[in-house]
PDB file of C-alpha atoms in Angstrom:
ATOM      1  CA  UNK A1093      10.210   9.054  17.608  1.00  0.00           C
ATOM      2  CA  UNK A1094       8.862   5.950  16.691  1.00  0.00           C
ATOM      3  CA  UNK A1095      10.954   2.960  15.364  1.00  0.00           C
ATOM      4  CA  UNK A1096      11.526  -0.888  14.899  1.00  0.00           C
ATOM      5  CA  UNK A1097      14.552  -3.114  15.682  1.00  0.00           C
ATOM      6  CA  UNK A1098      14.903  -6.200  13.769  1.00  0.00           C
ATOM      7  CA  UNK A1099      17.670  -9.257  15.015  1.00  0.00           C
ATOM      8  CA  UNK A1100      20.841  -9.070  12.529  1.00  0.00           C
ATOM      9  CA  UNK A1101      21.458 -11.154  10.066  1.00  0.00           C
ATOM     10  CA  UNK A1102      21.956 -12.366   8.088  1.00  0.00           C
ATOM     11  CA  UNK A1103      20.171 -15.787   9.013  1.00  0.00           C
ATOM     12  CA  UNK A1104      21.274 -19.416   7.411  1.00  0.00           C
ATOM     13  CA  UNK A1105      18.723 -22.284   7.511  1.00  0.00           C
ATOM     14  CA  UNK A1106      18.046 -25.357   6.559  1.00  0.00           C
ATOM     15  CA  UNK A1107      15.436 -26.311   4.403  1.00  0.00           C
ATOM     16  CA  UNK A1108      12.615 -27.489   7.029  1.00  0.00           C
ATOM     17  CA  UNK A1109      14.255 -25.787   9.856  1.00  0.00           C
ATOM     18  CA  UNK A1110      11.876 -23.449  12.263  1.00  0.00           C
ATOM     19  CA  UNK A1111      12.095 -19.802  11.815  1.00  0.00           C
ATOM     20  CA  UNK A1112      12.116 -16.905  14.095  1.00  0.00           C
ATOM     21  CA  UNK A1113      13.253 -13.032  13.373  1.00  0.00           C
ATOM     22  CA  UNK A1114      12.789 -11.026  16.083  1.00  0.00           C
ATOM     23  CA  UNK A1115      10.961  -7.663  15.490  1.00  0.00           C
ATOM     24  CA  UNK A1116      10.381  -5.498  18.363  1.00  0.00           C
ATOM     25  CA  UNK A1117       9.067  -1.685  18.082  1.00  0.00           C
ATOM     26  CA  UNK A1118       8.755   2.029  19.954  1.00  0.00           C
ATOM     27  CA  UNK A1119       6.007   4.167  19.265  1.00  0.00           C
ATOM     28  CA  UNK A1120       3.323   6.271  20.851  1.00  0.00           C
ATOM     29  CA  UNK A1121      -0.216   5.236  20.838  1.00  0.00           C
ATOM     30  CA  UNK A1122      -1.313   2.140  18.893  1.00  0.00           C
ATOM     31  CA  UNK A1123       0.185   1.607  15.302  1.00  0.00           C
ATOM     32  CA  UNK A1124      -0.357  -1.345  12.971  1.00  0.00           C
ATOM     33  CA  UNK A1125       2.426  -3.471  12.174  1.00  0.00           C
ATOM     34  CA  UNK A1126       3.521  -5.217   9.356  1.00  0.00           C
ATOM     35  CA  UNK A1127       5.769  -7.978   7.909  1.00  0.00           C
ATOM     36  CA  UNK A1128       7.141  -6.974   4.604  1.00  0.00           C
ATOM     37  CA  UNK A1129       9.237  -9.485   2.248  1.00  0.00           C
ATOM     38  CA  UNK A1130      11.618  -8.515  -1.047  1.00  0.00           C
ATOM     39  CA  UNK A1131      12.689 -11.713  -2.904  1.00  0.00           C
ATOM     40  CA  UNK A1132      15.601 -10.880  -5.099  1.00  0.00           C
ATOM     41  CA  UNK A1133      15.053  -8.888  -8.512  1.00  0.00           C
ATOM     42  CA  UNK A1134      12.064  -7.961  -6.780  1.00  0.00           C
ATOM     43  CA  UNK A1135       9.610  -4.726  -4.902  1.00  0.00           C
ATOM     44  CA  UNK A1136       7.753  -5.317  -1.537  1.00  0.00           C
ATOM     45  CA  UNK A1137       5.269  -7.579  -0.724  1.00  0.00           C
ATOM     46  CA  UNK A1138       3.054  -7.530   2.412  1.00  0.00           C
ATOM     47  CA  UNK A1139       3.235 -10.965   4.044  1.00  0.00           C
ATOM     48  CA  UNK A1140       0.924 -10.140   7.225  1.00  0.00           C
ATOM     49  CA  UNK A1141      -0.096  -7.319   9.294  1.00  0.00           C
ATOM     50  CA  UNK A1142      -1.611  -6.722  12.487  1.00  0.00           C
ATOM     51  CA  UNK A1143      -3.458  -3.742  13.487  1.00  0.00           C
ATOM     52  CA  UNK A1144      -4.096  -4.503  17.392  1.00  0.00           C
ATOM     53  CA  UNK A1145      -2.697  -6.372  20.435  1.00  0.00           C
ATOM     54  CA  UNK A1146      -2.961 -10.075  20.849  1.00  0.00           C
ATOM     55  CA  UNK A1147      -3.829 -10.119  17.020  1.00  0.00           C
ATOM     56  CA  UNK A1148      -2.644 -12.969  15.160  1.00  0.00           C
ATOM     57  CA  UNK A1149      -0.977 -11.997  11.234  1.00  0.00           C
ATOM     58  CA  UNK A1150      -0.722 -15.183   9.334  1.00  0.00           C
ATOM     59  CA  UNK A1151       0.584 -16.218   5.466  1.00  0.00           C
ATOM     60  CA  UNK A1152       1.856 -18.582   4.136  1.00  0.00           C
ATOM     61  CA  UNK A1153       2.711 -20.617   6.875  1.00  0.00           C
ATOM     62  CA  UNK A1154       4.424 -17.717   8.316  1.00  0.00           C
ATOM     63  CA  UNK A1155       2.803 -15.883  11.958  1.00  0.00           C
ATOM     64  CA  UNK A1156       3.538 -13.283  13.639  1.00  0.00           C
ATOM     65  CA  UNK A1157       1.575 -12.289  17.110  1.00  0.00           C
ATOM     66  CA  UNK A1158       1.369  -8.285  17.867  1.00  0.00           C
ATOM     67  CA  UNK A1159       2.546  -8.159  21.915  1.00  0.00           C
ATOM     68  CA  UNK A1160       1.825  -4.993  23.639  1.00  0.00           C
ATOM     69  CA  UNK A1161       3.098  -5.475  26.915  1.00  0.00           C
ATOM     70  CA  UNK A1162       7.071  -6.986  24.811  1.00  0.00           C
ATOM     71  CA  UNK A1163       6.180  -4.525  21.842  1.00  0.00           C
ATOM     72  CA  UNK A1164       6.943  -7.063  19.972  1.00  0.00           C
ATOM     73  CA  UNK A1165       6.486  -8.891  16.892  1.00  0.00           C
ATOM     74  CA  UNK A1166       8.154 -11.424  15.911  1.00  0.00           C
ATOM     75  CA  UNK A1167       7.729 -13.570  12.483  1.00  0.00           C
ATOM     76  CA  UNK A1168       7.964 -17.424  12.662  1.00  0.00           C
ATOM     77  CA  UNK A1169       7.496 -20.070  10.320  1.00  0.00           C
ATOM     78  CA  UNK A1170       7.306 -23.987  11.820  1.00  0.00           C
ATOM     79  CA  UNK A1171       9.066 -25.135   8.371  1.00  0.00           C
ATOM     80  CA  UNK A1172      10.975 -22.873   5.648  1.00  0.00           C
ATOM     81  CA  UNK A1173      11.573 -23.612   1.995  1.00  0.00           C
ATOM     82  CA  UNK A1174      14.591 -22.734  -0.001  1.00  0.00           C
ATOM     83  CA  UNK A1175      11.969 -20.913  -1.870  1.00  0.00           C
ATOM     84  CA  UNK A1176      11.082 -18.558   1.744  1.00  0.00           C
ATOM     85  CA  UNK A1177      15.335 -16.883   0.589  1.00  0.00           C
ATOM     86  CA  UNK A1178      14.114 -13.580   0.984  1.00  0.00           C
ATOM     87  CA  UNK A1179      14.354 -10.039   2.834  1.00  0.00           C
ATOM     88  CA  UNK A1180      12.434  -9.518   5.552  1.00  0.00           C
ATOM     89  CA  UNK A1181      11.601  -6.419   6.904  1.00  0.00           C
ATOM     90  CA  UNK A1182       8.870  -5.224   9.755  1.00  0.00           C
ATOM     91  CA  UNK A1183       7.589  -2.035   9.750  1.00  0.00           C
ATOM     92  CA  UNK A1184       4.981  -0.040  11.653  1.00  0.00           C
ATOM     93  CA  UNK A1185       2.210   2.255  10.970  1.00  0.00           C
ATOM     94  CA  UNK A1186       0.265   4.406  12.897  1.00  0.00           C
ATOM     95  CA  UNK A1187      -3.443   5.668  12.524  1.00  0.00           C
ATOM     96  CA  UNK A1188      -3.130   9.424  11.876  1.00  0.00           C
ATOM     97  CA  UNK A1189      -4.700   9.750   9.030  1.00  0.00           C
ATOM     98  CA  UNK A1190      -5.027   9.214   4.950  1.00  0.00           C
ATOM     99  CA  UNK A1191      -0.698   9.953   5.073  1.00  0.00           C
ATOM    100  CA  UNK A1192       0.611   7.447   7.851  1.00  0.00           C
ATOM    101  CA  UNK A1193       3.683   6.283   6.943  1.00  0.00           C
ATOM    102  CA  UNK A1194       5.353   2.894   7.291  1.00  0.00           C
ATOM    103  CA  UNK A1195       8.363   2.840   9.755  1.00  0.00           C
ATOM    104  CA  UNK A1196      10.770   0.100   8.440  1.00  0.00           C
ATOM    105  CA  UNK A1197      13.468  -1.934  10.250  1.00  0.00           C
ATOM    106  CA  UNK A1198      16.627  -2.253   9.195  1.00  0.00           C
ATOM    107  CA  UNK A1199      16.361  -5.851   7.188  1.00  0.00           C
ATOM    108  CA  UNK A1200      17.293  -9.291   7.668  1.00  0.00           C
ATOM    109  CA  UNK A1201      17.948 -11.394   4.924  1.00  0.00           C
ATOM    110  CA  UNK A1202      16.902 -15.295   4.984  1.00  0.00           C
ATOM    111  CA  UNK A1203      18.770 -18.132   2.926  1.00  0.00           C
ATOM    112  CA  UNK A1204      17.535 -21.478   3.177  1.00  0.00           C
ATOM    113  CA  UNK A1205      19.708 -24.053   2.153  1.00  0.00           C
ATOM    114  CA  UNK A1206      18.384 -27.261   0.742  1.00  0.00           C
TER     115      UNK A1206
ATOM    116  CA  UNK B 954      -4.794  -6.672  -8.357  1.00  0.00           C
ATOM    117  CA  UNK B 955      -3.115  -4.219  -6.448  1.00  0.00           C
ATOM    118  CA  UNK B 956      -0.051  -3.970  -8.947  1.00  0.00           C
ATOM    119  CA  UNK B 957       2.362  -1.080  -9.278  1.00  0.00           C
ATOM    120  CA  UNK B 958       4.758  -1.312 -11.492  1.00  0.00           C
ATOM    121  CA  UNK B 959       8.271   1.229 -11.590  1.00  0.00           C
ATOM    122  CA  UNK B 960      10.383   3.081 -14.782  1.00  0.00           C
ATOM    123  CA  UNK B 961      12.648   2.706 -15.324  1.00  0.00           C
ATOM    124  CA  UNK B 962      14.047  -0.460 -13.933  1.00  0.00           C
ATOM    125  CA  UNK B 963      17.349   0.676 -14.123  1.00  0.00           C
ATOM    126  CA  UNK B 964      18.939   3.575 -15.407  1.00  0.00           C
ATOM    127  CA  UNK B 965      22.364   4.860 -15.532  1.00  0.00           C
ATOM    128  CA  UNK B 966      22.926   8.738 -16.316  1.00  0.00           C
ATOM    129  CA  UNK B 967      26.137  11.008 -16.160  1.00  0.00           C
ATOM    130  CA  UNK B 968      26.727  13.316 -13.618  1.00  0.00           C
ATOM    131  CA  UNK B 969      25.363  16.737 -13.890  1.00  0.00           C
ATOM    132  CA  UNK B 970      22.215  15.151 -15.734  1.00  0.00           C
ATOM    133  CA  UNK B 971      18.875  14.857 -14.835  1.00  0.00           C
ATOM    134  CA  UNK B 972      16.601  11.245 -14.608  1.00  0.00           C
ATOM    135  CA  UNK B 973      12.800  10.702 -13.923  1.00  0.00           C
ATOM    136  CA  UNK B 974      11.021   7.840 -12.234  1.00  0.00           C
ATOM    137  CA  UNK B 975       7.502   6.940 -13.162  1.00  0.00           C
ATOM    138  CA  UNK B 976       5.626   5.076 -10.336  1.00  0.00           C
ATOM    139  CA  UNK B 977       1.823   3.850 -11.811  1.00  0.00           C
ATOM    140  CA  UNK B 978      -0.632   2.093 -10.128  1.00  0.00           C
ATOM    141  CA  UNK B 979      -1.910  -0.144 -12.295  1.00  0.00           C
ATOM    142  CA  UNK B 980      -5.470  -1.478 -10.808  1.00  0.00           C
ATOM    143  CA  UNK B 981      -6.196   0.833  -8.488  1.00  0.00           C
ATOM    144  CA  UNK B 982      -6.441   4.644  -7.790  1.00  0.00           C
ATOM    145  CA  UNK B 983      -3.987   6.212  -5.221  1.00  0.00           C
ATOM    146  CA  UNK B 984      -4.599   9.542  -3.649  1.00  0.00           C
ATOM    147  CA  UNK B 985      -1.449   9.075  -1.884  1.00  0.00           C
ATOM    148  CA  UNK B 986       1.632   7.623  -3.032  1.00  0.00           C
ATOM    149  CA  UNK B 987       5.130   7.592  -1.582  1.00  0.00           C
ATOM    150  CA  UNK B 988       8.912   7.323  -2.803  1.00  0.00           C
ATOM    151  CA  UNK B 989      11.357   5.201  -0.499  1.00  0.00           C
ATOM    152  CA  UNK B 990      15.452   4.895  -1.409  1.00  0.00           C
ATOM    153  CA  UNK B 991      17.153   1.925  -0.434  1.00  0.00           C
ATOM    154  CA  UNK B 992      21.330   1.708   0.234  1.00  0.00           C
ATOM    155  CA  UNK B 993      22.357  -1.739  -0.455  1.00  0.00           C
ATOM    156  CA  UNK B 994      21.747  -3.980   2.173  1.00  0.00           C
ATOM    157  CA  UNK B 995      19.998  -1.976   4.151  1.00  0.00           C
ATOM    158  CA  UNK B 996      16.250  -0.334   5.012  1.00  0.00           C
ATOM    159  CA  UNK B 997      13.885   1.868   3.210  1.00  0.00           C
ATOM    160  CA  UNK B 998      14.232   5.295   3.896  1.00  0.00           C
ATOM    161  CA  UNK B 999      11.206   7.152   3.349  1.00  0.00           C
ATOM    162  CA  UNK B1000      11.845  10.427   0.905  1.00  0.00           C
ATOM    163  CA  UNK B1001       7.938  12.295   0.909  1.00  0.00           C
ATOM    164  CA  UNK B1002       4.993  11.638   0.531  1.00  0.00           C
ATOM    165  CA  UNK B1003       3.302  12.383  -3.105  1.00  0.00           C
ATOM    166  CA  UNK B1004      -0.763  13.580  -2.819  1.00  0.00           C
ATOM    167  CA  UNK B1005      -2.637  13.890  -6.302  1.00  0.00           C
ATOM    168  CA  UNK B1006      -2.990  17.313  -6.941  1.00  0.00           C
ATOM    169  CA  UNK B1007      -0.858  18.829  -4.298  1.00  0.00           C
ATOM    170  CA  UNK B1008       2.619  19.353  -3.181  1.00  0.00           C
ATOM    171  CA  UNK B1009       4.348  16.648  -1.528  1.00  0.00           C
ATOM    172  CA  UNK B1010       5.347  16.449   1.571  1.00  0.00           C
ATOM    173  CA  UNK B1011       9.215  16.159   2.247  1.00  0.00           C
ATOM    174  CA  UNK B1012      10.974  14.198   5.100  1.00  0.00           C
ATOM    175  CA  UNK B1013      13.774  16.266   7.020  1.00  0.00           C
ATOM    176  CA  UNK B1014      16.625  16.046   5.041  1.00  0.00           C
ATOM    177  CA  UNK B1015      15.773  15.611   1.717  1.00  0.00           C
ATOM    178  CA  UNK B1016      16.347  18.068  -0.754  1.00  0.00           C
ATOM    179  CA  UNK B1017      12.422  19.047  -2.226  1.00  0.00           C
ATOM    180  CA  UNK B1018      14.303  20.841  -4.971  1.00  0.00           C
ATOM    181  CA  UNK B1019      16.936  18.379  -5.862  1.00  0.00           C
ATOM    182  CA  UNK B1020      14.128  15.331  -6.164  1.00  0.00           C
ATOM    183  CA  UNK B1021      11.616  16.653  -7.944  1.00  0.00           C
ATOM    184  CA  UNK B1022       7.997  14.569  -6.881  1.00  0.00           C
ATOM    185  CA  UNK B1023       5.169  15.476  -9.354  1.00  0.00           C
ATOM    186  CA  UNK B1024       1.607  13.186  -8.935  1.00  0.00           C
ATOM    187  CA  UNK B1025      -0.594  15.083 -11.629  1.00  0.00           C
ATOM    188  CA  UNK B1026      -2.972  11.655 -11.822  1.00  0.00           C
ATOM    189  CA  UNK B1027      -4.462   9.611  -9.239  1.00  0.00           C
ATOM    190  CA  UNK B1028      -2.812   6.202 -10.761  1.00  0.00           C
ATOM    191  CA  UNK B1029       0.896   8.073 -11.598  1.00  0.00           C
ATOM    192  CA  UNK B1030       3.713  10.069  -9.718  1.00  0.00           C
ATOM    193  CA  UNK B1031       7.180  10.902 -10.765  1.00  0.00           C
ATOM    194  CA  UNK B1032      10.136  11.291  -8.971  1.00  0.00           C
ATOM    195  CA  UNK B1033      13.177  13.356 -10.768  1.00  0.00           C
ATOM    196  CA  UNK B1034      16.342  13.922  -9.993  1.00  0.00           C
ATOM    197  CA  UNK B1035      18.213  17.098 -10.519  1.00  0.00           C
ATOM    198  CA  UNK B1036      21.329  17.554 -11.958  1.00  0.00           C
ATOM    199  CA  UNK B1037      22.480  13.516 -10.776  1.00  0.00           C
ATOM    200  CA  UNK B1038      25.619  13.213  -8.436  1.00  0.00           C
ATOM    201  CA  UNK B1039      27.669   9.920  -8.199  1.00  0.00           C
ATOM    202  CA  UNK B1040      26.307   9.852  -4.561  1.00  0.00           C
ATOM    203  CA  UNK B1041      22.336   9.920  -5.709  1.00  0.00           C
ATOM    204  CA  UNK B1042      22.745   6.716  -6.984  1.00  0.00           C
ATOM    205  CA  UNK B1043      20.748   3.791  -5.220  1.00  0.00           C
ATOM    206  CA  UNK B1044      17.831   2.058  -5.333  1.00  0.00           C
ATOM    207  CA  UNK B1045      14.093   4.218  -5.198  1.00  0.00           C
ATOM    208  CA  UNK B1046      11.288   2.358  -5.102  1.00  0.00           C
ATOM    209  CA  UNK B1047       7.342   4.267  -5.071  1.00  0.00           C
ATOM    210  CA  UNK B1048       4.286   2.580  -3.064  1.00  0.00           C
ATOM    211  CA  UNK B1049       1.150   3.076  -3.126  1.00  0.00           C
ATOM    212  CA  UNK B1050      -2.200   3.322  -0.591  1.00  0.00           C
ATOM    213  CA  UNK B1051      -5.625   2.549  -2.716  1.00  0.00           C
ATOM    214  CA  UNK B1052      -8.364   5.341  -2.674  1.00  0.00           C
ATOM    215  CA  UNK B1053     -10.854   2.983  -1.069  1.00  0.00           C
ATOM    216  CA  UNK B1054      -8.546   3.438   2.323  1.00  0.00           C
ATOM    217  CA  UNK B1055      -9.319  -0.123   3.520  1.00  0.00           C
ATOM    218  CA  UNK B1056      -5.876   0.326   5.421  1.00  0.00           C
ATOM    219  CA  UNK B1057      -2.762   1.642   5.935  1.00  0.00           C
ATOM    220  CA  UNK B1058      -0.839  -0.418   4.021  1.00  0.00           C
ATOM    221  CA  UNK B1059       1.061   0.183   0.692  1.00  0.00           C
ATOM    222  CA  UNK B1060       1.525  -1.471  -2.129  1.00  0.00           C
ATOM    223  CA  UNK B1061       4.930  -1.643  -3.983  1.00  0.00           C
ATOM    224  CA  UNK B1062       6.752  -1.191  -6.467  1.00  0.00           C
ATOM    225  CA  UNK B1063       9.309  -3.162  -7.598  1.00  0.00           C
ATOM    226  CA  UNK B1064      12.123  -0.130  -7.640  1.00  0.00           C
ATOM    227  CA  UNK B1065      14.661   1.348 -10.275  1.00  0.00           C
ATOM    228  CA  UNK B1066      18.052   0.821  -9.638  1.00  0.00           C
ATOM    229  CA  UNK B1067      19.921   4.238 -10.734  1.00  0.00           C
ATOM    230  CA  UNK B1068      23.745   4.752 -11.614  1.00  0.00           C
ATOM    231  CA  UNK B1069      24.727   8.197 -11.932  1.00  0.00           C
ATOM    232  CA  UNK B1070      29.084   8.214 -13.284  1.00  0.00           C
TER     233      UNK B1070
END
């Protein structure tokens, strides 16, 4: 079945450091790929998405490129802030109709210290 | 836009009782809502897919008689945990898809923390 694998965490960085969170996937066909963020005490929010190979999703300084050849969707940010501290989930969804489901990775906790 | 609310945000109940959790799409209509369960420091596990006006579709291993789902309108789905036991203690999250079907993304509620004593 479909699956998403995220790098092990947690990750702790200093403010303004470069961030990379790895995500790889296994799926048949051509899934859409997502990064969701969960801030402390809140629900998941869509951070960015890409729907086809070579697409780059970007939002709030975060970027991720859909790489079909390596089945990856790594999340990057050039300079993290304390406010970026949260749990980040990589996910995929098949374009299989109205009930298309999200398959999530395990999530990784990012802590950014001042 | 695309706000999903859940009520209550946390609930404590005694073993053997039932508890109902509501999920509402506040500013859009959702033909499809999803219910997830999240254990501490783990990912979200899809429990069931709820379609307005029809029976929910449960994932393998999820007891449909224990986790009753009702999706009576385009803005409301409910999850009832029946005869709750301590092992049902978890964080329950719902999500909804916009009726317009612009994309496959889902909008998530803030979650409900259930503790069964």
